[in-house]
Coordinates of C-alpha atoms (C1' of nucleotides) in Angstrom, one line a residue:
Chain A
M1 CA 100.7 -96.7 1.6
R2 CA 97.8 -96.3 4.0
Q3 CA 99.9 -94.1 6.0
A4 CA 97.2 -92.4 8.0
D5 CA 96.6 -95.7 9.8
T6 CA 100.1 -96.4 11.0
A7 CA 101.9 -93.1 11.3
L8 CA 100.3 -91.5 14.3
G9 CA 98.3 -94.3 15.6
Q10 CA 94.8 -93.3 16.7
N11 CA 94.0 -89.9 18.1
G12 CA 90.3 -90.0 17.9
Q13 CA 90.1 -86.4 16.7
G14 CA 89.4 -86.7 13.0
G15 CA 87.9 -83.3 12.8
E16 CA 87.4 -82.4 9.1
A17 CA 87.5 -78.7 9.7
N18 CA 87.8 -76.1 7.0
G19 CA 91.2 -76.1 5.4
D20 CA 92.5 -78.8 7.6
C21 CA 92.3 -82.4 6.5
R22 CA 92.2 -85.6 8.5
S23 CA 94.7 -87.5 6.4
C24 CA 97.2 -84.7 7.0
E25 CA 97.7 -86.3 10.4
A26 CA 99.9 -88.7 8.6
R27 CA 103.6 -88.4 9.2
L28 CA 104.4 -86.4 6.1
C29 CA 101.8 -83.7 6.7
D30 CA 102.6 -83.7 10.3
L31 CA 106.2 -82.8 9.5
L32 CA 105.1 -80.1 7.2
R33 CA 102.4 -78.6 9.4
A34 CA 105.0 -76.7 11.3
R35 CA 106.2 -75.2 8.0
G36 CA 102.9 -74.0 6.7
A37 CA 99.5 -75.3 6.0
P38 CA 98.9 -77.7 3.1
R39 CA 96.4 -76.7 0.4
R40 CA 93.2 -78.6 -0.1
R41 CA 92.3 -79.5 -3.7
L42 CA 89.3 -81.0 -5.4
L43 CA 89.5 -82.7 -8.8
G44 CA 86.9 -83.9 -11.2
R45 CA 87.3 -87.0 -13.3
G46 CA 90.0 -86.4 -16.0
E47 CA 91.6 -83.4 -14.3
R48 CA 95.3 -83.4 -14.2
L49 CA 98.0 -82.3 -11.7
S50 CA 101.3 -80.9 -12.7
A51 CA 104.6 -80.3 -10.9
L52 CA 106.8 -79.0 -13.6
T53 CA 109.7 -77.3 -11.9
C54 CA 109.0 -77.3 -8.2
L55 CA 108.5 -80.3 -6.0
K56 CA 105.0 -80.9 -4.9
L57 CA 103.5 -83.8 -2.9
W58 CA 99.9 -84.9 -2.9
T59 CA 98.2 -86.9 -0.2
V60 CA 95.1 -88.5 -1.5
L61 CA 92.1 -88.1 0.8
D62 CA 89.4 -89.6 -1.3
G63 CA 89.0 -90.9 -4.8
V64 CA 91.6 -92.3 -7.1
V65 CA 94.6 -90.8 -8.8
A66 CA 96.6 -92.3 -11.6
F67 CA 100.2 -92.0 -12.6
C68 CA 99.7 -92.0 -16.4
S69 CA 101.9 -92.2 -19.4
T70 CA 101.1 -92.1 -23.1
L71 CA 102.9 -92.9 -26.3
A72 CA 102.9 -90.9 -29.4
D73 CA 100.3 -93.0 -31.0
G74 CA 97.9 -92.6 -28.1
R75 CA 98.5 -95.9 -26.2
R76 CA 98.1 -95.2 -22.5
Q77 CA 99.6 -97.0 -19.6
V78 CA 98.6 -96.4 -16.0
V79 CA 101.8 -96.8 -14.0
Y80 CA 100.2 -96.7 -10.6
L81 CA 97.0 -96.1 -8.8
S82 CA 96.9 -94.0 -5.6
V83 CA 93.9 -94.2 -3.3
A84 CA 92.9 -92.6 0.0
G85 CA 95.9 -92.4 2.3
D86 CA 98.6 -92.7 -0.4
V87 CA 101.2 -90.1 -1.0
V88 CA 101.9 -89.3 -4.6
V89 CA 105.4 -88.2 -5.5
P90 CA 105.1 -86.7 -9.0
P91 CA 107.7 -87.1 -11.7
L92 CA 109.8 -84.1 -12.2
G93 CA 111.4 -82.5 -15.2
V94 CA 108.9 -83.9 -17.7
D95 CA 106.8 -81.7 -19.9
G96 CA 103.5 -83.2 -19.0
T97 CA 102.5 -84.5 -22.4
E98 CA 104.1 -87.9 -21.8
V99 CA 103.7 -88.4 -18.1
W100 CA 101.2 -86.9 -15.8
I101 CA 99.0 -87.4 -12.7
E102 CA 95.3 -87.7 -13.4
A103 CA 92.1 -88.1 -11.3
L104 CA 90.1 -91.1 -12.5
A105 CA 87.2 -90.2 -10.3
P106 CA 86.2 -87.1 -8.2
T107 CA 89.1 -86.8 -5.9
S108 CA 90.1 -84.7 -2.9
L109 CA 93.7 -84.3 -1.9
C110 CA 96.0 -82.0 0.0
E111 CA 98.8 -80.4 -1.8
L112 CA 102.2 -79.6 -0.4
D113 CA 104.3 -77.3 -2.5
L114 CA 107.9 -77.5 -1.4
G115 CA 109.5 -75.6 -4.3
S116 CA 107.9 -72.3 -3.6
R117 CA 108.6 -72.4 0.0
T118 CA 111.6 -70.1 0.2
D119 CA 110.9 -68.6 3.5
S120 CA 111.8 -71.6 5.6
P121 CA 115.2 -73.3 5.8
L122 CA 113.9 -76.4 3.9
G123 CA 117.2 -77.5 2.6
Q124 CA 118.5 -78.0 6.1
D125 CA 115.5 -80.1 7.2
A126 CA 116.9 -83.6 7.5
A127 CA 113.7 -85.1 8.8
L128 CA 111.7 -83.8 5.9
W129 CA 114.2 -85.1 3.3
A130 CA 114.3 -88.4 5.0
E131 CA 110.5 -88.6 4.8
L132 CA 110.6 -87.6 1.1
F133 CA 113.2 -90.3 0.5
R134 CA 111.0 -92.9 2.2
N135 CA 108.0 -91.9 0.1
A136 CA 110.0 -92.0 -3.2
H137 CA 111.5 -95.3 -2.2
E138 CA 108.1 -96.8 -1.3
Q139 CA 106.9 -95.6 -4.7
A140 CA 109.7 -97.3 -6.5
K141 CA 108.9 -100.6 -4.7
A142 CA 105.2 -100.3 -5.6
F143 CA 106.2 -99.6 -9.3
S144 CA 108.4 -102.7 -9.3
V145 CA 105.6 -104.9 -8.1
H146 CA 103.4 -103.7 -10.9
L147 CA 106.2 -104.0 -13.4
V148 CA 106.5 -107.7 -12.6
T149 CA 102.8 -108.0 -13.0
L150 CA 102.9 -106.6 -16.5
G151 CA 106.0 -108.5 -17.4
R152 CA 105.2 -112.0 -16.2
L153 CA 101.5 -112.4 -15.4
D154 CA 98.8 -113.5 -17.8
G155 CA 95.5 -111.8 -18.1
M156 CA 93.7 -113.9 -15.5
E157 CA 96.4 -113.5 -13.0
R158 CA 96.6 -109.7 -13.5
V159 CA 92.8 -109.4 -13.0
C160 CA 92.7 -111.5 -9.9
L161 CA 95.6 -109.6 -8.4
F162 CA 93.8 -106.3 -9.3
L163 CA 90.6 -107.4 -7.7
A164 CA 92.3 -108.6 -4.5
E165 CA 94.5 -105.4 -4.4
M166 CA 91.4 -103.2 -4.7
A167 CA 89.7 -105.1 -2.0
W168 CA 92.7 -104.6 0.4
R169 CA 93.0 -100.9 -0.5
I170 CA 89.5 -99.5 -0.9
G171 CA 87.2 -102.4 0.1
C172 CA 85.4 -102.8 3.3
K173 CA 85.1 -106.1 5.1
T174 CA 81.5 -107.4 5.7
A175 CA 80.0 -110.6 6.9
A176 CA 79.6 -111.8 3.3
G177 CA 83.3 -110.9 2.4
W178 CA 85.0 -107.9 1.0
R179 CA 82.8 -105.3 -0.6
V180 CA 84.4 -103.1 -3.2
R181 CA 83.1 -100.2 -5.3
L182 CA 85.5 -99.6 -8.3
P183 CA 86.1 -95.9 -8.9
L184 CA 87.4 -96.4 -12.4
S185 CA 86.1 -97.5 -15.8
R186 CA 87.0 -100.7 -17.7
E187 CA 89.2 -98.7 -19.9
D188 CA 91.1 -97.3 -16.9
I189 CA 91.5 -100.8 -15.5
A190 CA 92.7 -102.1 -18.9
D191 CA 95.3 -99.3 -19.1
Y192 CA 96.5 -100.2 -15.6
L193 CA 96.8 -103.9 -16.4
G194 CA 98.2 -103.5 -19.8
L195 CA 95.2 -105.1 -21.5
N196 CA 92.2 -104.1 -23.6
P197 CA 88.9 -103.1 -22.2
E198 CA 87.3 -106.1 -24.0
T199 CA 89.8 -108.5 -22.5
V200 CA 89.2 -107.1 -19.0
S201 CA 85.4 -107.5 -19.4
R202 CA 85.9 -111.1 -20.7
I203 CA 88.2 -112.1 -17.8
F204 CA 85.7 -110.4 -15.3
S205 CA 83.1 -112.8 -16.7
R206 CA 85.5 -115.8 -16.2
V207 CA 86.2 -114.7 -12.7
K208 CA 82.5 -114.4 -12.0
K209 CA 81.9 -117.8 -13.5
A210 CA 84.6 -119.3 -11.3
K211 CA 82.7 -117.9 -8.3
L212 CA 85.8 -115.9 -7.1
V213 CA 83.8 -112.7 -7.0
T214 CA 80.1 -111.7 -7.3
F215 CA 79.3 -108.6 -9.3
L216 CA 76.4 -106.6 -7.9
S217 CA 76.8 -104.1 -10.7
P218 CA 79.5 -103.2 -13.2
T219 CA 81.2 -101.2 -10.5
D220 CA 80.4 -103.1 -7.4
Y221 CA 81.6 -106.5 -6.4
L222 CA 81.9 -108.8 -3.5
V223 CA 84.8 -111.2 -2.7
P224 CA 83.6 -114.1 -0.6
D225 CA 87.0 -115.6 -0.1
I226 CA 89.9 -113.2 -0.7
Q227 CA 92.5 -115.9 0.0
A228 CA 91.1 -118.0 -2.9
L229 CA 91.3 -114.9 -5.1
Q230 CA 94.9 -114.2 -4.2
R231 CA 95.9 -117.8 -4.8
R232 CA 95.1 -117.3 -8.4
A233 CA 97.8 -114.6 -8.6
P234 CA 101.4 -115.8 -7.9
L235 CA 102.2 -112.4 -6.4
S236 CA 100.9 -110.7 -3.3
P237 CA 99.6 -107.2 -3.7
P238 CA 101.9 -104.5 -2.2
N239 CA 99.4 -103.7 0.5
A240 CA 98.3 -107.0 1.9
P241 CA 100.9 -108.1 4.4
A242 CA 102.9 -104.9 4.4
K243 CA 102.7 -104.3 8.1
E244 CA 105.9 -106.2 8.9
Q245 CA 107.7 -104.5 6.0
R246 CA 107.0 -101.1 7.3
R247 CA 108.3 -102.1 10.7
D248 CA 111.6 -103.0 9.1
I249 CA 111.9 -99.7 7.5
A250 CA 111.1 -98.0 10.7
A251 CA 113.9 -99.9 12.3
W252 CA 116.8 -98.5 10.2
E253 CA 115.1 -95.1 10.1
L254 CA 115.1 -95.0 13.9
R255 CA 118.7 -96.0 14.0
A256 CA 119.6 -93.3 11.5
L257 CA 117.7 -90.5 13.0
Chain B
M1 CA 122.1 -92.1 -14.4
R2 CA 125.6 -91.7 -15.7
Q3 CA 126.3 -89.5 -12.7
A4 CA 130.0 -89.5 -12.8
D5 CA 129.9 -87.5 -16.1
T6 CA 127.7 -84.7 -15.0
A7 CA 128.1 -84.3 -11.3
L8 CA 131.5 -82.9 -10.8
G9 CA 132.4 -82.2 -14.4
Q10 CA 136.0 -83.2 -15.2
N11 CA 138.8 -83.1 -12.7
G12 CA 141.4 -85.0 -14.7
Q13 CA 142.5 -87.0 -11.7
G14 CA 140.9 -90.4 -12.3
G15 CA 143.4 -92.2 -10.0
E16 CA 142.2 -95.8 -9.5
A17 CA 144.2 -96.2 -6.3
N18 CA 143.6 -99.1 -3.9
G19 CA 140.4 -98.7 -2.1
D20 CA 139.5 -95.6 -3.9
C21 CA 137.3 -95.6 -7.0
R22 CA 137.0 -93.2 -9.8
S23 CA 133.2 -93.3 -10.0
C24 CA 133.0 -92.3 -6.4
E25 CA 133.8 -88.8 -7.5
A26 CA 130.1 -88.7 -8.3
R27 CA 128.0 -86.5 -6.1
L28 CA 126.7 -89.2 -3.9
C29 CA 130.1 -90.7 -3.0
D30 CA 131.5 -87.2 -2.7
L31 CA 128.9 -86.4 -0.1
L32 CA 129.8 -89.6 1.7
R33 CA 133.6 -89.4 1.5
A34 CA 133.6 -86.9 4.4
R35 CA 131.7 -89.5 6.4
G36 CA 134.0 -92.5 5.8
A37 CA 135.4 -94.4 2.9
P38 CA 133.1 -96.5 0.7
R39 CA 133.9 -100.2 0.4
R40 CA 134.9 -101.7 -2.9
R41 CA 133.3 -105.0 -4.0
L42 CA 133.7 -107.4 -6.8
L43 CA 131.0 -109.7 -7.9
G44 CA 130.9 -112.8 -10.2
R45 CA 128.0 -113.5 -12.5
G46 CA 125.0 -114.6 -10.5
E47 CA 126.2 -113.3 -7.2
R48 CA 123.6 -111.4 -5.2
L49 CA 123.7 -108.3 -3.0
S50 CA 121.5 -107.9 0.0
A51 CA 120.4 -105.0 2.2
L52 CA 118.0 -106.6 4.6
T53 CA 117.6 -104.2 7.5
C54 CA 120.2 -101.4 6.9
L55 CA 120.2 -99.0 4.0
K56 CA 123.0 -99.6 1.6
L57 CA 123.8 -98.0 -1.7
W58 CA 125.8 -99.3 -4.6
T59 CA 127.5 -97.3 -7.3
V60 CA 128.2 -99.5 -10.3
L61 CA 131.8 -99.1 -11.6
D62 CA 131.8 -101.8 -14.2
G63 CA 129.6 -104.6 -15.4
V64 CA 125.8 -105.0 -15.1
V65 CA 123.6 -105.4 -12.1
A66 CA 119.9 -106.4 -12.2
F67 CA 117.0 -105.6 -9.9
C68 CA 115.4 -109.0 -10.0
S69 CA 112.1 -110.5 -8.9
T70 CA 110.8 -114.0 -9.1
L71 CA 107.4 -115.6 -8.6
A72 CA 106.7 -118.7 -6.7
D73 CA 106.7 -120.9 -9.9
G74 CA 110.1 -119.6 -11.0
R75 CA 109.2 -117.0 -13.5
R76 CA 111.7 -114.2 -13.3
Q77 CA 111.4 -110.5 -14.2
V78 CA 114.3 -108.1 -14.3
V79 CA 112.9 -104.8 -13.1
Y80 CA 115.9 -102.7 -14.0
L81 CA 119.4 -102.9 -15.3
S82 CA 122.2 -100.8 -13.8
V83 CA 125.4 -100.2 -15.6
A84 CA 128.6 -98.3 -14.9
G85 CA 127.8 -94.9 -13.3
D86 CA 124.4 -95.9 -12.1
V87 CA 123.4 -95.8 -8.4
V88 CA 121.4 -98.7 -7.1
V89 CA 119.0 -98.1 -4.3
P90 CA 118.1 -101.5 -3.0
P91 CA 114.6 -102.5 -1.9
L92 CA 114.3 -102.7 1.9
G93 CA 112.3 -104.9 4.2
V94 CA 112.0 -107.8 1.8
D95 CA 113.3 -111.2 2.7
G96 CA 115.4 -111.6 -0.4
T97 CA 113.7 -114.6 -1.9
E98 CA 111.3 -112.5 -4.0
V99 CA 113.4 -109.5 -4.8
W100 CA 117.1 -109.1 -4.9
I101 CA 120.0 -107.4 -6.7
E102 CA 122.1 -109.7 -8.9
A103 CA 125.2 -109.3 -11.0
L104 CA 124.6 -110.5 -14.6
A105 CA 128.3 -110.3 -15.5
P106 CA 131.5 -109.8 -13.5
T107 CA 130.9 -106.5 -11.8
S108 CA 132.7 -104.1 -9.6
L109 CA 131.0 -101.5 -7.5
C110 CA 131.4 -99.5 -4.4
E111 CA 129.2 -100.1 -1.4
L112 CA 128.0 -97.4 1.0
D113 CA 126.6 -98.8 4.2
L114 CA 124.4 -96.1 5.8
G115 CA 122.7 -98.3 8.4
S116 CA 125.7 -99.3 10.4
R117 CA 127.1 -95.9 10.5
T118 CA 126.2 -94.9 14.0
D119 CA 129.3 -92.8 14.7
S120 CA 128.3 -89.8 12.5
P121 CA 125.1 -87.7 12.9
L122 CA 123.7 -89.1 9.7
G123 CA 120.1 -88.4 10.7
Q124 CA 120.8 -84.6 10.7
D125 CA 122.5 -84.6 7.3
A126 CA 120.0 -82.9 5.1
A127 CA 122.3 -82.9 2.0
L128 CA 122.7 -86.6 2.2
W129 CA 119.0 -87.3 2.6
A130 CA 118.3 -84.9 -0.3
E131 CA 120.7 -86.9 -2.4
L132 CA 119.1 -90.2 -1.4
F133 CA 115.7 -88.8 -2.3
R134 CA 117.0 -87.7 -5.7
N135 CA 118.3 -91.2 -6.3
A136 CA 115.2 -93.0 -5.2
H137 CA 113.1 -90.6 -7.3
E138 CA 115.2 -91.1 -10.4
Q139 CA 114.9 -94.8 -9.8
A140 CA 111.1 -94.6 -9.7
K141 CA 111.1 -92.7 -12.9
A142 CA 113.3 -95.3 -14.6
F143 CA 111.0 -98.0 -13.3
S144 CA 108.0 -96.2 -14.7
V145 CA 109.5 -96.0 -18.2
H146 CA 110.2 -99.7 -18.2
L147 CA 106.8 -100.4 -16.8
V148 CA 105.2 -98.7 -19.8
T149 CA 107.5 -100.7 -22.1
L150 CA 106.2 -103.9 -20.6
G151 CA 102.6 -102.8 -20.6
R152 CA 102.2 -101.3 -24.0
L153 CA 105.0 -102.2 -26.4
D154 CA 105.1 -105.3 -28.5
G155 CA 108.1 -107.5 -28.9
M156 CA 109.7 -105.7 -31.8
E157 CA 109.3 -102.3 -30.1
R158 CA 110.8 -103.6 -26.8
V159 CA 113.8 -105.1 -28.5
C160 CA 114.5 -102.0 -30.6
L161 CA 114.2 -99.9 -27.5
F162 CA 116.5 -102.2 -25.6
L163 CA 119.2 -102.2 -28.3
A164 CA 119.0 -98.4 -28.5
E165 CA 119.1 -98.0 -24.8
M166 CA 122.1 -100.3 -24.5
A167 CA 123.9 -98.3 -27.2
W168 CA 123.3 -95.1 -25.2
R169 CA 124.3 -96.5 -21.9
I170 CA 127.2 -98.9 -22.6
G171 CA 128.0 -98.4 -26.3
C172 CA 130.8 -96.4 -27.8
K173 CA 130.4 -94.3 -30.8
T174 CA 132.6 -95.2 -33.8
A175 CA 132.8 -94.0 -37.4
A176 CA 130.6 -96.9 -38.4
G177 CA 128.0 -96.2 -35.7
W178 CA 127.4 -97.3 -32.1
R179 CA 129.3 -100.4 -31.1
V180 CA 127.9 -102.4 -28.2
R181 CA 129.0 -105.5 -26.3
L182 CA 126.1 -107.0 -24.4
P183 CA 127.1 -108.1 -21.0
L184 CA 124.0 -110.3 -20.5
S185 CA 122.6 -113.5 -21.9
R186 CA 119.6 -114.0 -24.1
E187 CA 117.7 -115.3 -21.1
D188 CA 118.6 -112.2 -19.1
I189 CA 117.4 -110.0 -21.9
A190 CA 114.2 -111.9 -22.1
D191 CA 113.6 -111.6 -18.4
Y192 CA 114.2 -107.9 -18.7
L193 CA 111.8 -107.4 -21.6
G194 CA 109.1 -109.8 -20.4
L195 CA 109.6 -112.2 -23.3
N196 CA 111.0 -115.7 -23.9
P197 CA 114.7 -116.3 -24.9
E198 CA 113.4 -117.8 -28.2
T199 CA 111.3 -114.8 -29.0
V200 CA 114.2 -112.5 -28.2
S201 CA 116.4 -114.5 -30.6
R202 CA 113.8 -114.4 -33.3
I203 CA 113.3 -110.7 -33.1
F204 CA 117.0 -110.2 -33.1
S205 CA 117.0 -112.0 -36.4
R206 CA 114.2 -109.7 -37.7
V207 CA 116.1 -106.6 -36.6
K208 CA 119.2 -107.9 -38.3
K209 CA 117.2 -108.6 -41.5
A210 CA 115.8 -105.1 -41.4
K211 CA 119.4 -103.8 -41.3
L212 CA 118.8 -101.9 -38.1
V213 CA 121.7 -103.5 -36.4
T214 CA 124.7 -105.7 -37.5
F215 CA 125.6 -108.6 -35.3
L216 CA 129.4 -109.2 -35.1
S217 CA 128.8 -112.1 -32.7
P218 CA 125.9 -113.1 -30.4
T219 CA 127.1 -110.6 -27.9
D220 CA 128.4 -107.8 -30.1
Y221 CA 126.5 -105.6 -32.4
L222 CA 126.8 -102.3 -34.3
V223 CA 124.1 -99.7 -34.8
P224 CA 124.7 -97.8 -38.0
D225 CA 121.8 -95.4 -37.5
I226 CA 120.6 -95.1 -34.0
Q227 CA 117.8 -92.6 -34.9
A228 CA 116.3 -95.2 -37.2
L229 CA 116.4 -97.8 -34.5
Q230 CA 114.8 -95.4 -32.0
R231 CA 112.0 -94.6 -34.4
R232 CA 110.9 -98.2 -34.2
A233 CA 110.1 -97.7 -30.6
P234 CA 107.4 -95.1 -29.7
L235 CA 109.3 -94.3 -26.5
S236 CA 112.6 -92.7 -25.8
P237 CA 115.0 -94.6 -23.5
P238 CA 115.4 -92.9 -20.2
N239 CA 119.0 -92.0 -20.9
A240 CA 119.0 -90.5 -24.3
P241 CA 118.0 -86.8 -24.0
A242 CA 118.1 -86.8 -20.3
K243 CA 120.4 -83.8 -19.9
E244 CA 117.7 -81.2 -19.9
Q245 CA 115.7 -83.2 -17.4
R246 CA 118.5 -83.4 -15.0
R247 CA 118.9 -79.6 -15.2
D248 CA 115.3 -79.1 -14.2
I249 CA 115.8 -81.2 -11.1
A250 CA 118.9 -79.3 -10.3
A251 CA 116.8 -76.1 -10.5
W252 CA 114.4 -76.8 -7.7
E253 CA 117.0 -78.6 -5.7
L254 CA 119.1 -75.5 -5.9
R255 CA 116.2 -73.4 -4.8
A256 CA 115.4 -75.7 -1.9
L257 CA 118.9 -75.9 -0.6
Chain C
dC1 C1' 137.0 -136.0 -28.5
dG2 C1' 132.8 -136.0 -25.7
dC3 C1' 130.1 -133.0 -22.9
dG4 C1' 127.3 -129.1 -21.2
dT5 C1' 125.8 -124.6 -22.2
dT6 C1' 124.0 -121.1 -25.1
dG7 C1' 121.9 -119.4 -29.1
dT8 C1' 119.0 -120.2 -33.3
dT9 C1' 115.2 -122.0 -36.0
dG10 C1' 110.9 -124.6 -36.9
dA11 C1' 106.0 -126.3 -36.0
dT12 C1' 102.1 -125.9 -33.3
dC13 C1' 99.1 -123.9 -30.1
dA14 C1' 96.9 -120.5 -26.9
dC15 C1' 96.1 -116.1 -25.4
dG16 C1' 94.9 -111.5 -26.2
dT17 C1' 93.8 -108.2 -29.9
dT18 C1' 90.9 -106.3 -33.4
dC19 C1' 86.6 -105.3 -35.4
dA20 C1' 81.9 -105.6 -35.0
dA21 C1' 77.3 -105.9 -33.1
dC22 C1' 74.3 -105.4 -29.3
dG23 C1' 72.1 -104.2 -24.6
dA24 C1' 71.8 -101.2 -20.6
dA25 C1' 71.9 -96.8 -18.6
dT26 C1' 71.8 -91.9 -19.0
dG27 C1' 70.8 -87.4 -20.7
dT28 C1' 68.5 -84.2 -24.2
dG29 C1' 65.1 -82.1 -26.9
dG30 C1' 60.7 -82.2 -29.1
Chain D
dC1 C1' 56.2 -88.7 -22.1
dC2 C1' 58.6 -90.7 -25.8
dA3 C1' 62.2 -90.7 -29.6
dC4 C1' 66.9 -90.1 -30.0
dA5 C1' 71.9 -89.9 -29.2
dT6 C1' 75.7 -91.0 -26.4
dT7 C1' 78.5 -93.6 -23.4
dC8 C1' 79.7 -97.8 -21.3
dG9 C1' 80.0 -102.6 -20.8
dT10 C1' 79.4 -107.2 -22.7
dT11 C1' 79.8 -110.8 -26.2
dG12 C1' 81.1 -113.0 -30.7
dA13 C1' 84.3 -114.2 -34.8
dA14 C1' 88.6 -113.9 -37.0
dC15 C1' 93.2 -112.9 -36.7
dG16 C1' 98.1 -112.2 -35.2
dT17 C1' 101.7 -112.4 -31.9
dG18 C1' 104.3 -114.7 -28.7
dA19 C1' 104.7 -119.2 -25.9
dT20 C1' 105.8 -123.9 -25.9
dC21 C1' 108.2 -128.0 -27.2
dA22 C1' 111.6 -129.8 -30.0
dA23 C1' 115.7 -130.3 -32.8
dC24 C1' 120.0 -128.6 -34.0
dA25 C1' 124.3 -125.6 -34.5
dA26 C1' 128.1 -123.1 -32.3
dC27 C1' 131.1 -122.6 -28.7
dG28 C1' 134.0 -123.4 -24.5
dC29 C1' 136.1 -126.7 -21.6
dG30 C1' 137.6 -130.9 -19.3

DNA sequence: CGCGTTGTTGATCACGTTCAACGAATGTGG
DNA sequence: CCACATTCGTTGAACGTGATCAACAACGCG
């Protein structure tokens, strides 16, 4: 995740020109730029993305996107949340009624369609496939962390982990602590954490009472001490100290390439 | 999953010669055969596999292997179970104390070490990377199904899904129904389903009382009507009707290659 | 036979769900 | 401008499911 920060370092450009997108300076888009321009897309809340038969990739530029799944009786589970900088590898070969990608807030992203690209010798492009593997592999790792969360953490732990994770991923550090604006509703949070909206609201109140966070509004909160918040969850969010992990991956990748 | 069956069809050979393994006739091993022989490994119950810095792949030939994760206080969660025919893509860049691969029963598998292979131009091998991507992507899909299970299914539903899934994956069809020998303990099952061993045992008794399965011993059971069992879980196991899904993937892969 | 491990069952309790009511914020039409 | 409807978030009360602690049975093994 957060690829734009680490992939190409800093180039100072950042020009948000028409058609071009800043986040596409990440490694994936950089690889694909030579093979054709990615397409920019804007989504409203609730809109869905589909990749039925051809492989597509989405790099989130702004907003939140959820990897969703529903059961026959309507129960919904958000498998994963992707925010600005994340690359979404969609599920393939599903009809879209059980699993889909959905924007939880107004979202902009750039779409890379690999399936319809018959003009270039995509199949021979080892660097591209290697990058695709890396993204899918990272996604599996992120899924597994959230799976452990749902399997073994109680409500309080899940919520504290969520609040800390959101701070790392979309918060900004201020003098008073981490300031976060949640781009999703209580129901979305509940579906992500495998809880009920009422339970989420109740635990938010308990977290507030324990002075772990301060709520400025239902959607805005402040984390005065993020270490204290993380200590309440026996699991570190996948994005907190991930810098060293990404170095390790780069090590074998470098050796292989 | 179950790649050996679908990848190369049937060639009738099946020679389990020394060093060579039947399951390695699957697509992945077939791709790698040209680049060097895979290594055969035998594991006892509880033994762990590690891939710290270099990328390794394991194709399970026999037994069960678990993708495990533990918290600081000892709580364990089995993220995924891999049985004969499955390809395990290990997590990278983790220290091994939080996440690891473990054999839950005596297991044989063949190991493919891609990181130490400096002699061949691995980095340029598009077909290999494409296959790696496909495996990682399939793994992510399997994780997501289990994640929904843990997030939204109650105990009864989880257990019924598990019993049906095991029947599909390691059971054999007889005249009296599907016959399954469980290669894992109640504690392992509990850690897979996010429950307690006592709860698993209790629900097994309820399932038995409802005549959905017949237990011949604590480890052996018979499913007279697998459709009835599956109806108790509002989610189909990732291996049941997966044939069409694998075709779809082949479709775009074919187009890309 | 004693011993340790594994699986089962019981009693009690806590956590999260369900159903319900209510307040706050927002938008609409008279 | 106000009445009204709608949506979202919060809080309360009752309930049910699964966890915890405990005892005990079944089994393998020295």
